[in-house]
């Protein structure tokens, strides 16, 4: 593992064995019993929300089956990558050509992330590859929703559904990390991290690590940290507004202010930075509009009303810039 990965707690604390995973009990039980006779393991389809252990479980399986050799016999690909399907086809061909299997390696494993982002044509091609290569490869497909996966693939896989993690699970895991890293922490700060990360353990660990760089894990430091990550959410609000999706943009904006506690003027400042970075043809109009609302906020006008009006104006500017074409 490289040093950078070591510095990232999400990697440092990624479990290496299925039994060390947080919760996901039904999934872990089924997978553990499959591991008793790996030769009979079917292709797998993992579904579930972000950051709950799907990739982690896939890597645990590869490790359990192939021990020290797992890296050589495991291929991790992102299916939404345009070259995805061709890369898979090529790799599978190479696997099949050189049947250089070690006695204790029953097959290679291809872990394919974001399968739900593949077009149905690409999925049909994938299905064919899965069929012709099953003597040399097992696929572990990963998706957020199984509904976006074509039926013939679903029926060829054992489907394992990962659940969102509960507050108790997340808080306990964060506590464990705090102890290992010798951090001082308040339990309610860990609960706040859970709330903000909505059951996504990756996000939770990242917030914890960012808060730890400020100092003690208390409510204040966690709020400061989530303020930083909320900055990225401002980008999302701005993009929705530009696309003319006013209602969605407004409800995200309100969430930022009321749930994340972002200050209205900070919202405007982050939005300003984000918009100027986009180098729109009509950036000057956007700059004028933002200056207008900045002034109104200083003068004490109602912030939510003003920022909603700003989003509406951004919609017009986005339209002129050609940003609100139907997706
Ligand atoms: N169930 C879990 N047990 C222990 N750690 C977990 C669990 N789920 C997530 N993590 C932590 O969060 C990080 C991300 O998890 P993982 O990559 O498995 O998420 P994922 O479900 O594949 O998410 P995505 O859909 O975003 O790819 C891991 O490195 C690990 O530190
Ligand atoms: Mg993943």
PDB file of N, CA and C in Angstrom, residues 115-212:
ATOM      1  N   UNK A 115     -21.923  -0.758 -12.359  1.00  0.00           N
ATOM      2  CA  UNK A 115     -22.533  -1.445 -13.499  1.00  0.00           C
ATOM      3  C   UNK A 115     -23.851  -0.791 -13.894  1.00  0.00           C
ATOM      4  N   UNK A 116     -24.498  -0.142 -12.920  1.00  0.00           N
ATOM      5  CA  UNK A 116     -25.775   0.512 -13.254  1.00  0.00           C
ATOM      6  C   UNK A 116     -25.592   1.725 -14.160  1.00  0.00           C
ATOM      7  N   UNK A 117     -24.331   2.169 -14.325  1.00  0.00           N
ATOM      8  CA  UNK A 117     -24.107   3.296 -15.239  1.00  0.00           C
ATOM      9  C   UNK A 117     -23.864   2.813 -16.669  1.00  0.00           C
ATOM     10  N   UNK A 118     -23.821   1.495 -16.885  1.00  0.00           N
ATOM     11  CA  UNK A 118     -23.582   0.975 -18.240  1.00  0.00           C
ATOM     12  C   UNK A 118     -24.863   1.042 -19.063  1.00  0.00           C
ATOM     13  N   UNK A 119     -24.727   1.293 -20.344  1.00  0.00           N
ATOM     14  CA  UNK A 119     -25.904   1.267 -21.218  1.00  0.00           C
ATOM     15  C   UNK A 119     -26.378  -0.178 -21.327  1.00  0.00           C
ATOM     16  N   UNK A 120     -27.621  -0.376 -21.775  1.00  0.00           N
ATOM     17  CA  UNK A 120     -28.080  -1.764 -21.824  1.00  0.00           C
ATOM     18  C   UNK A 120     -27.360  -2.546 -22.920  1.00  0.00           C
ATOM     19  N   UNK A 121     -26.886  -1.850 -23.961  1.00  0.00           N
ATOM     20  CA  UNK A 121     -26.063  -2.534 -24.974  1.00  0.00           C
ATOM     21  C   UNK A 121     -24.781  -3.072 -24.363  1.00  0.00           C
ATOM     22  N   UNK A 122     -24.129  -2.223 -23.587  1.00  0.00           N
ATOM     23  CA  UNK A 122     -22.887  -2.654 -22.951  1.00  0.00           C
ATOM     24  C   UNK A 122     -23.168  -3.797 -21.975  1.00  0.00           C
ATOM     25  N   UNK A 123     -24.318  -3.721 -21.306  1.00  0.00           N
ATOM     26  CA  UNK A 123     -24.661  -4.807 -20.387  1.00  0.00           C
ATOM     27  C   UNK A 123     -24.894  -6.119 -21.129  1.00  0.00           C
ATOM     28  N   UNK A 124     -25.495  -6.013 -22.320  1.00  0.00           N
ATOM     29  CA  UNK A 124     -25.712  -7.222 -23.117  1.00  0.00           C
ATOM     30  C   UNK A 124     -24.372  -7.836 -23.517  1.00  0.00           C
ATOM     31  N   UNK A 125     -23.427  -6.961 -23.901  1.00  0.00           N
ATOM     32  CA  UNK A 125     -22.088  -7.447 -24.245  1.00  0.00           C
ATOM     33  C   UNK A 125     -21.439  -8.089 -23.023  1.00  0.00           C
ATOM     34  N   UNK A 126     -21.619  -7.460 -21.876  1.00  0.00           N
ATOM     35  CA  UNK A 126     -21.051  -7.996 -20.636  1.00  0.00           C
ATOM     36  C   UNK A 126     -21.620  -9.383 -20.337  1.00  0.00           C
ATOM     37  N   UNK A 127     -22.916  -9.504 -20.539  1.00  0.00           N
ATOM     38  CA  UNK A 127     -23.569 -10.784 -20.277  1.00  0.00           C
ATOM     39  C   UNK A 127     -22.928 -11.901 -21.113  1.00  0.00           C
ATOM     40  N   UNK A 128     -22.642 -11.576 -22.390  1.00  0.00           N
ATOM     41  CA  UNK A 128     -22.020 -12.574 -23.251  1.00  0.00           C
ATOM     42  C   UNK A 128     -20.627 -12.946 -22.748  1.00  0.00           C
ATOM     43  N   UNK A 129     -19.886 -11.925 -22.342  1.00  0.00           N
ATOM     44  CA  UNK A 129     -18.537 -12.192 -21.833  1.00  0.00           C
ATOM     45  C   UNK A 129     -18.610 -13.074 -20.583  1.00  0.00           C
ATOM     46  N   UNK A 130     -19.595 -12.775 -19.727  1.00  0.00           N
ATOM     47  CA  UNK A 130     -19.730 -13.566 -18.498  1.00  0.00           C
ATOM     48  C   UNK A 130     -19.987 -15.036 -18.825  1.00  0.00           C
ATOM     49  N   UNK A 131     -20.821 -15.236 -19.856  1.00  0.00           N
ATOM     50  CA  UNK A 131     -21.156 -16.610 -20.224  1.00  0.00           C
ATOM     51  C   UNK A 131     -19.961 -17.379 -20.750  1.00  0.00           C
ATOM     52  N   UNK A 132     -19.231 -16.729 -21.665  1.00  0.00           N
ATOM     53  CA  UNK A 132     -18.148 -17.464 -22.327  1.00  0.00           C
ATOM     54  C   UNK A 132     -16.915 -17.624 -21.439  1.00  0.00           C
ATOM     55  N   UNK A 133     -16.839 -16.857 -20.352  1.00  0.00           N
ATOM     56  CA  UNK A 133     -15.604 -16.907 -19.576  1.00  0.00           C
ATOM     57  C   UNK A 133     -15.762 -17.565 -18.216  1.00  0.00           C
ATOM     58  N   UNK A 134     -16.928 -18.168 -17.973  1.00  0.00           N
ATOM     59  CA  UNK A 134     -17.172 -18.584 -16.590  1.00  0.00           C
ATOM     60  C   UNK A 134     -16.236 -19.702 -16.123  1.00  0.00           C
ATOM     61  N   UNK A 135     -15.542 -20.380 -17.075  1.00  0.00           N
ATOM     62  CA  UNK A 135     -14.561 -21.374 -16.607  1.00  0.00           C
ATOM     63  C   UNK A 135     -13.287 -20.728 -16.049  1.00  0.00           C
ATOM     64  N   UNK A 136     -13.015 -19.494 -16.465  1.00  0.00           N
ATOM     65  CA  UNK A 136     -11.797 -18.832 -15.958  1.00  0.00           C
ATOM     66  C   UNK A 136     -12.045 -17.656 -15.021  1.00  0.00           C
ATOM     67  N   UNK A 137     -13.241 -17.067 -15.109  1.00  0.00           N
ATOM     68  CA  UNK A 137     -13.491 -15.849 -14.320  1.00  0.00           C
ATOM     69  C   UNK A 137     -14.781 -15.901 -13.526  1.00  0.00           C
ATOM     70  N   UNK A 138     -14.759 -15.218 -12.411  1.00  0.00           N
ATOM     71  CA  UNK A 138     -16.003 -14.893 -11.707  1.00  0.00           C
ATOM     72  C   UNK A 138     -16.116 -13.386 -11.660  1.00  0.00           C
ATOM     73  N   UNK A 139     -17.322 -12.916 -11.896  1.00  0.00           N
ATOM     74  CA  UNK A 139     -17.549 -11.474 -11.841  1.00  0.00           C
ATOM     75  C   UNK A 139     -18.196 -11.089 -10.519  1.00  0.00           C
ATOM     76  N   UNK A 140     -17.728  -9.997  -9.946  1.00  0.00           N
ATOM     77  CA  UNK A 140     -18.459  -9.385  -8.842  1.00  0.00           C
ATOM     78  C   UNK A 140     -18.908  -8.016  -9.352  1.00  0.00           C
ATOM     79  N   UNK A 141     -20.198  -7.912  -9.639  1.00  0.00           N
ATOM     80  CA  UNK A 141     -20.726  -6.662 -10.181  1.00  0.00           C
ATOM     81  C   UNK A 141     -21.235  -5.808  -9.029  1.00  0.00           C
ATOM     82  N   UNK A 142     -21.001  -4.511  -9.121  1.00  0.00           N
ATOM     83  CA  UNK A 142     -21.425  -3.623  -8.038  1.00  0.00           C
ATOM     84  C   UNK A 142     -22.281  -2.492  -8.603  1.00  0.00           C
ATOM     85  N   UNK A 143     -23.398  -2.237  -7.942  1.00  0.00           N
ATOM     86  CA  UNK A 143     -24.303  -1.192  -8.417  1.00  0.00           C
ATOM     87  C   UNK A 143     -25.034  -0.591  -7.230  1.00  0.00           C
ATOM     88  N   UNK A 144     -25.501   0.634  -7.382  1.00  0.00           N
ATOM     89  CA  UNK A 144     -26.319   1.182  -6.300  1.00  0.00           C
ATOM     90  C   UNK A 144     -27.723   0.560  -6.316  1.00  0.00           C
ATOM     91  N   UNK A 145     -28.282   0.403  -7.518  1.00  0.00           N
ATOM     92  CA  UNK A 145     -29.626  -0.187  -7.612  1.00  0.00           C
ATOM     93  C   UNK A 145     -29.607  -1.362  -8.573  1.00  0.00           C
ATOM     94  N   UNK A 146     -30.335  -2.429  -8.220  1.00  0.00           N
ATOM     95  CA  UNK A 146     -30.363  -3.554  -9.145  1.00  0.00           C
ATOM     96  C   UNK A 146     -31.344  -3.287 -10.286  1.00  0.00           C
ATOM     97  N   UNK A 147     -32.261  -2.325 -10.094  1.00  0.00           N
ATOM     98  CA  UNK A 147     -33.284  -2.098 -11.123  1.00  0.00           C
ATOM     99  C   UNK A 147     -32.671  -1.628 -12.446  1.00  0.00           C
ATOM    100  N   UNK A 148     -31.461  -1.053 -12.391  1.00  0.00           N
ATOM    101  CA  UNK A 148     -30.846  -0.573 -13.634  1.00  0.00           C
ATOM    102  C   UNK A 148     -30.041  -1.669 -14.337  1.00  0.00           C
ATOM    103  N   UNK A 149     -30.087  -2.886 -13.812  1.00  0.00           N
ATOM    104  CA  UNK A 149     -29.311  -3.976 -14.400  1.00  0.00           C
ATOM    105  C   UNK A 149     -30.258  -4.855 -15.213  1.00  0.00           C
ATOM    106  N   UNK A 150     -29.850  -5.206 -16.436  1.00  0.00           N
ATOM    107  CA  UNK A 150     -30.758  -5.989 -17.282  1.00  0.00           C
ATOM    108  C   UNK A 150     -31.020  -7.366 -16.648  1.00  0.00           C
ATOM    109  N   UNK A 151     -32.237  -7.836 -16.891  1.00  0.00           N
ATOM    110  CA  UNK A 151     -32.691  -9.057 -16.222  1.00  0.00           C
ATOM    111  C   UNK A 151     -31.759 -10.257 -16.449  1.00  0.00           C
ATOM    112  N   UNK A 152     -31.291 -10.478 -17.709  1.00  0.00           N
ATOM    113  CA  UNK A 152     -30.433 -11.659 -17.941  1.00  0.00           C
ATOM    114  C   UNK A 152     -29.160 -11.640 -17.098  1.00  0.00           C
ATOM    115  N   UNK A 153     -28.670 -10.465 -16.746  1.00  0.00           N
ATOM    116  CA  UNK A 153     -27.492 -10.429 -15.868  1.00  0.00           C
ATOM    117  C   UNK A 153     -27.924 -10.755 -14.446  1.00  0.00           C
ATOM    118  N   UNK A 154     -29.017 -10.129 -14.019  1.00  0.00           N
ATOM    119  CA  UNK A 154     -29.494 -10.398 -12.652  1.00  0.00           C
ATOM    120  C   UNK A 154     -29.701 -11.889 -12.426  1.00  0.00           C
ATOM    121  N   UNK A 155     -30.271 -12.556 -13.452  1.00  0.00           N
ATOM    122  CA  UNK A 155     -30.605 -13.964 -13.241  1.00  0.00           C
ATOM    123  C   UNK A 155     -29.369 -14.857 -13.257  1.00  0.00           C
ATOM    124  N   UNK A 156     -28.238 -14.333 -13.723  1.00  0.00           N
ATOM    125  CA  UNK A 156     -27.000 -15.124 -13.706  1.00  0.00           C
ATOM    126  C   UNK A 156     -26.167 -14.908 -12.448  1.00  0.00           C
ATOM    127  N   UNK A 157     -26.632 -14.026 -11.582  1.00  0.00           N
ATOM    128  CA  UNK A 157     -25.831 -13.674 -10.398  1.00  0.00           C
ATOM    129  C   UNK A 157     -26.577 -14.008  -9.110  1.00  0.00           C
ATOM    130  N   UNK A 158     -25.807 -14.273  -8.072  1.00  0.00           N
ATOM    131  CA  UNK A 158     -26.405 -14.266  -6.736  1.00  0.00           C
ATOM    132  C   UNK A 158     -26.417 -12.800  -6.311  1.00  0.00           C
ATOM    133  N   UNK A 159     -27.607 -12.309  -5.941  1.00  0.00           N
ATOM    134  CA  UNK A 159     -27.725 -10.877  -5.610  1.00  0.00           C
ATOM    135  C   UNK A 159     -27.615 -10.679  -4.102  1.00  0.00           C
ATOM    136  N   UNK A 160     -26.697  -9.814  -3.693  1.00  0.00           N
ATOM    137  CA  UNK A 160     -26.540  -9.531  -2.268  1.00  0.00           C
ATOM    138  C   UNK A 160     -26.789  -8.052  -2.018  1.00  0.00           C
ATOM    139  N   UNK A 161     -27.752  -7.783  -1.167  1.00  0.00           N
ATOM    140  CA  UNK A 161     -28.130  -6.389  -0.930  1.00  0.00           C
ATOM    141  C   UNK A 161     -27.532  -5.858   0.357  1.00  0.00           C
ATOM    142  N   UNK A 162     -26.719  -4.812   0.214  1.00  0.00           N
ATOM    143  CA  UNK A 162     -26.096  -4.174   1.373  1.00  0.00           C
ATOM    144  C   UNK A 162     -27.040  -3.102   1.914  1.00  0.00           C
ATOM    145  N   UNK A 163     -27.121  -3.002   3.249  1.00  0.00           N
ATOM    146  CA  UNK A 163     -28.039  -2.003   3.817  1.00  0.00           C
ATOM    147  C   UNK A 163     -27.283  -0.773   4.279  1.00  0.00           C
ATOM    148  N   UNK A 164     -28.013   0.348   4.421  1.00  0.00           N
ATOM    149  CA  UNK A 164     -27.375   1.535   5.010  1.00  0.00           C
ATOM    150  C   UNK A 164     -26.956   1.173   6.431  1.00  0.00           C
ATOM    151  N   UNK A 165     -25.868   1.757   6.911  1.00  0.00           N
ATOM    152  CA  UNK A 165     -25.409   1.431   8.259  1.00  0.00           C
ATOM    153  C   UNK A 165     -26.160   2.286   9.277  1.00  0.00           C
ATOM    154  N   UNK A 166     -26.387   1.693  10.447  1.00  0.00           N
ATOM    155  CA  UNK A 166     -27.136   2.424  11.468  1.00  0.00           C
ATOM    156  C   UNK A 166     -26.211   3.276  12.325  1.00  0.00           C
ATOM    157  N   UNK A 167     -26.853   4.199  13.057  1.00  0.00           N
ATOM    158  CA  UNK A 167     -26.070   5.133  13.874  1.00  0.00           C
ATOM    159  C   UNK A 167     -25.130   4.407  14.834  1.00  0.00           C
ATOM    160  N   UNK A 168     -25.671   3.367  15.466  1.00  0.00           N
ATOM    161  CA  UNK A 168     -24.870   2.635  16.459  1.00  0.00           C
ATOM    162  C   UNK A 168     -23.600   2.056  15.807  1.00  0.00           C
ATOM    163  N   UNK A 169     -23.766   1.458  14.623  1.00  0.00           N
ATOM    164  CA  UNK A 169     -22.622   0.855  13.910  1.00  0.00           C
ATOM    165  C   UNK A 169     -21.562   1.910  13.596  1.00  0.00           C
ATOM    166  N   UNK A 170     -22.030   3.032  13.039  1.00  0.00           N
ATOM    167  CA  UNK A 170     -21.088   4.058  12.595  1.00  0.00           C
ATOM    168  C   UNK A 170     -20.363   4.656  13.794  1.00  0.00           C
ATOM    169  N   UNK A 171     -21.141   4.997  14.840  1.00  0.00           N
ATOM    170  CA  UNK A 171     -20.521   5.622  16.014  1.00  0.00           C
ATOM    171  C   UNK A 171     -19.492   4.679  16.650  1.00  0.00           C
ATOM    172  N   UNK A 172     -19.840   3.400  16.756  1.00  0.00           N
ATOM    173  CA  UNK A 172     -18.887   2.438  17.348  1.00  0.00           C
ATOM    174  C   UNK A 172     -17.592   2.361  16.539  1.00  0.00           C
ATOM    175  N   UNK A 173     -17.741   2.352  15.209  1.00  0.00           N
ATOM    176  CA  UNK A 173     -16.549   2.236  14.364  1.00  0.00           C
ATOM    177  C   UNK A 173     -15.684   3.487  14.477  1.00  0.00           C
ATOM    178  N   UNK A 174     -16.339   4.656  14.509  1.00  0.00           N
ATOM    179  CA  UNK A 174     -15.591   5.906  14.644  1.00  0.00           C
ATOM    180  C   UNK A 174     -14.876   5.944  16.005  1.00  0.00           C
ATOM    181  N   UNK A 175     -15.566   5.427  17.034  1.00  0.00           N
ATOM    182  CA  UNK A 175     -14.948   5.395  18.376  1.00  0.00           C
ATOM    183  C   UNK A 175     -13.687   4.548  18.356  1.00  0.00           C
ATOM    184  N   UNK A 176     -13.791   3.418  17.659  1.00  0.00           N
ATOM    185  CA  UNK A 176     -12.645   2.525  17.580  1.00  0.00           C
ATOM    186  C   UNK A 176     -11.457   3.251  16.917  1.00  0.00           C
ATOM    187  N   UNK A 177     -11.741   3.954  15.827  1.00  0.00           N
ATOM    188  CA  UNK A 177     -10.663   4.684  15.144  1.00  0.00           C
ATOM    189  C   UNK A 177     -10.082   5.761  16.064  1.00  0.00           C
ATOM    190  N   UNK A 178     -10.973   6.484  16.785  1.00  0.00           N
ATOM    191  CA  UNK A 178     -10.502   7.537  17.703  1.00  0.00           C
ATOM    192  C   UNK A 178      -9.521   6.943  18.709  1.00  0.00           C
ATOM    193  N   UNK A 179      -9.857   5.756  19.230  1.00  0.00           N
ATOM    194  CA  UNK A 179      -8.972   5.150  20.232  1.00  0.00           C
ATOM    195  C   UNK A 179      -7.639   4.765  19.608  1.00  0.00           C
ATOM    196  N   UNK A 180      -7.696   4.157  18.420  1.00  0.00           N
ATOM    197  CA  UNK A 180      -6.445   3.742  17.774  1.00  0.00           C
ATOM    198  C   UNK A 180      -5.578   4.940  17.386  1.00  0.00           C
ATOM    199  N   UNK A 181      -6.223   6.065  17.096  1.00  0.00           N
ATOM    200  CA  UNK A 181      -5.458   7.252  16.699  1.00  0.00           C
ATOM    201  C   UNK A 181      -5.182   8.174  17.882  1.00  0.00           C
ATOM    202  N   UNK A 182      -5.539   7.706  19.089  1.00  0.00           N
ATOM    203  CA  UNK A 182      -5.354   8.523  20.297  1.00  0.00           C
ATOM    204  C   UNK A 182      -5.994   9.898  20.206  1.00  0.00           C
ATOM    205  N   UNK A 183      -7.235   9.926  19.774  1.00  0.00           N
ATOM    206  CA  UNK A 183      -7.929  11.213  19.654  1.00  0.00           C
ATOM    207  C   UNK A 183      -8.843  11.425  20.847  1.00  0.00           C
ATOM    208  N   UNK A 184      -8.962  12.665  21.284  1.00  0.00           N
ATOM    209  CA  UNK A 184      -9.980  12.963  22.282  1.00  0.00           C
ATOM    210  C   UNK A 184     -11.281  13.218  21.530  1.00  0.00           C
ATOM    211  N   UNK A 185     -12.384  12.659  22.021  1.00  0.00           N
ATOM    212  CA  UNK A 185     -13.639  12.832  21.284  1.00  0.00           C
ATOM    213  C   UNK A 185     -14.834  12.927  22.216  1.00  0.00           C
ATOM    214  N   UNK A 186     -15.896  13.568  21.685  1.00  0.00           N
ATOM    215  CA  UNK A 186     -17.176  13.598  22.393  1.00  0.00           C
ATOM    216  C   UNK A 186     -18.130  12.726  21.596  1.00  0.00           C
ATOM    217  N   UNK A 187     -18.899  11.916  22.339  1.00  0.00           N
ATOM    218  CA  UNK A 187     -19.778  10.988  21.634  1.00  0.00           C
ATOM    219  C   UNK A 187     -20.815  11.712  20.765  1.00  0.00           C
ATOM    220  N   UNK A 188     -21.296  12.858  21.260  1.00  0.00           N
ATOM    221  CA  UNK A 188     -22.315  13.561  20.456  1.00  0.00           C
ATOM    222  C   UNK A 188     -21.730  14.114  19.156  1.00  0.00           C
ATOM    223  N   UNK A 189     -20.420  14.350  19.143  1.00  0.00           N
ATOM    224  CA  UNK A 189     -19.786  14.803  17.902  1.00  0.00           C
ATOM    225  C   UNK A 189     -19.787  13.648  16.894  1.00  0.00           C
ATOM    226  N   UNK A 190     -19.605  12.419  17.402  1.00  0.00           N
ATOM    227  CA  UNK A 190     -19.644  11.255  16.503  1.00  0.00           C
ATOM    228  C   UNK A 190     -21.056  11.062  15.945  1.00  0.00           C
ATOM    229  N   UNK A 191     -22.064  11.347  16.795  1.00  0.00           N
ATOM    230  CA  UNK A 191     -23.446  11.239  16.311  1.00  0.00           C
ATOM    231  C   UNK A 191     -23.711  12.272  15.225  1.00  0.00           C
ATOM    232  N   UNK A 192     -23.150  13.461  15.396  1.00  0.00           N
ATOM    233  CA  UNK A 192     -23.323  14.494  14.371  1.00  0.00           C
ATOM    234  C   UNK A 192     -22.678  14.045  13.046  1.00  0.00           C
ATOM    235  N   UNK A 193     -21.517  13.417  13.162  1.00  0.00           N
ATOM    236  CA  UNK A 193     -20.857  12.912  11.945  1.00  0.00           C
ATOM    237  C   UNK A 193     -21.769  11.905  11.249  1.00  0.00           C
ATOM    238  N   UNK A 194     -22.390  11.030  12.053  1.00  0.00           N
ATOM    239  CA  UNK A 194     -23.306  10.045  11.462  1.00  0.00           C
ATOM    240  C   UNK A 194     -24.436  10.755  10.709  1.00  0.00           C
ATOM    241  N   UNK A 195     -25.009  11.766  11.380  1.00  0.00           N
ATOM    242  CA  UNK A 195     -26.147  12.479  10.800  1.00  0.00           C
ATOM    243  C   UNK A 195     -25.784  13.107   9.445  1.00  0.00           C
ATOM    244  N   UNK A 196     -24.636  13.755   9.423  1.00  0.00           N
ATOM    245  CA  UNK A 196     -24.225  14.445   8.202  1.00  0.00           C
ATOM    246  C   UNK A 196     -23.900  13.448   7.095  1.00  0.00           C
ATOM    247  N   UNK A 197     -23.332  12.284   7.486  1.00  0.00           N
ATOM    248  CA  UNK A 197     -22.874  11.347   6.453  1.00  0.00           C
ATOM    249  C   UNK A 197     -23.973  10.384   6.013  1.00  0.00           C
ATOM    250  N   UNK A 198     -25.117  10.421   6.665  1.00  0.00           N
ATOM    251  CA  UNK A 198     -26.292   9.634   6.254  1.00  0.00           C
ATOM    252  C   UNK A 198     -25.995   8.161   6.038  1.00  0.00           C
ATOM    253  N   UNK A 199     -25.235   7.551   6.930  1.00  0.00           N
ATOM    254  CA  UNK A 199     -25.019   6.105   6.849  1.00  0.00           C
ATOM    255  C   UNK A 199     -23.905   5.693   5.888  1.00  0.00           C
ATOM    256  N   UNK A 200     -23.228   6.687   5.297  1.00  0.00           N
ATOM    257  CA  UNK A 200     -22.106   6.392   4.393  1.00  0.00           C
ATOM    258  C   UNK A 200     -20.828   6.405   5.240  1.00  0.00           C
ATOM    259  N   UNK A 201     -20.283   5.222   5.507  1.00  0.00           N
ATOM    260  CA  UNK A 201     -19.143   5.133   6.430  1.00  0.00           C
ATOM    261  C   UNK A 201     -17.892   5.780   5.847  1.00  0.00           C
ATOM    262  N   UNK A 202     -17.738   5.727   4.524  1.00  0.00           N
ATOM    263  CA  UNK A 202     -16.577   6.381   3.916  1.00  0.00           C
ATOM    264  C   UNK A 202     -16.602   7.879   4.223  1.00  0.00           C
ATOM    265  N   UNK A 203     -17.786   8.479   3.991  1.00  0.00           N
ATOM    266  CA  UNK A 203     -17.937   9.903   4.249  1.00  0.00           C
ATOM    267  C   UNK A 203     -17.680  10.197   5.736  1.00  0.00           C
ATOM    268  N   UNK A 204     -18.224   9.342   6.604  1.00  0.00           N
ATOM    269  CA  UNK A 204     -18.068   9.545   8.052  1.00  0.00           C
ATOM    270  C   UNK A 204     -16.593   9.526   8.444  1.00  0.00           C
ATOM    271  N   UNK A 205     -15.846   8.553   7.931  1.00  0.00           N
ATOM    272  CA  UNK A 205     -14.426   8.451   8.299  1.00  0.00           C
ATOM    273  C   UNK A 205     -13.660   9.663   7.761  1.00  0.00           C
ATOM    274  N   UNK A 206     -14.025  10.106   6.561  1.00  0.00           N
ATOM    275  CA  UNK A 206     -13.355  11.285   6.004  1.00  0.00           C
ATOM    276  C   UNK A 206     -13.610  12.532   6.846  1.00  0.00           C
ATOM    277  N   UNK A 207     -14.838  12.682   7.321  1.00  0.00           N
ATOM    278  CA  UNK A 207     -15.134  13.838   8.179  1.00  0.00           C
ATOM    279  C   UNK A 207     -14.313  13.743   9.463  1.00  0.00           C
ATOM    280  N   UNK A 208     -14.268  12.529  10.030  1.00  0.00           N
ATOM    281  CA  UNK A 208     -13.511  12.336  11.278  1.00  0.00           C
ATOM    282  C   UNK A 208     -12.044  12.729  11.075  1.00  0.00           C
ATOM    283  N   UNK A 209     -11.490  12.275   9.969  1.00  0.00           N
ATOM    284  CA  UNK A 209     -10.075  12.564   9.721  1.00  0.00           C
ATOM    285  C   UNK A 209      -9.847  14.072   9.532  1.00  0.00           C
ATOM    286  N   UNK A 210     -10.769  14.710   8.826  1.00  0.00           N
ATOM    287  CA  UNK A 210     -10.616  16.155   8.609  1.00  0.00           C
ATOM    288  C   UNK A 210     -10.754  16.908   9.937  1.00  0.00           C
ATOM    289  N   UNK A 211     -11.716  16.487  10.778  1.00  0.00           N
ATOM    290  CA  UNK A 211     -11.906  17.166  12.073  1.00  0.00           C
ATOM    291  C   UNK A 211     -10.682  16.972  12.950  1.00  0.00           C
ATOM    292  N   UNK A 212     -10.061  15.790  12.851  1.00  0.00           N
ATOM    293  CA  UNK A 212      -8.892  15.492  13.687  1.00  0.00           C
ATOM    294  C   UNK A 212      -7.715  16.403  13.368  1.00  0.00           C
TER     295      UNK A 212
END
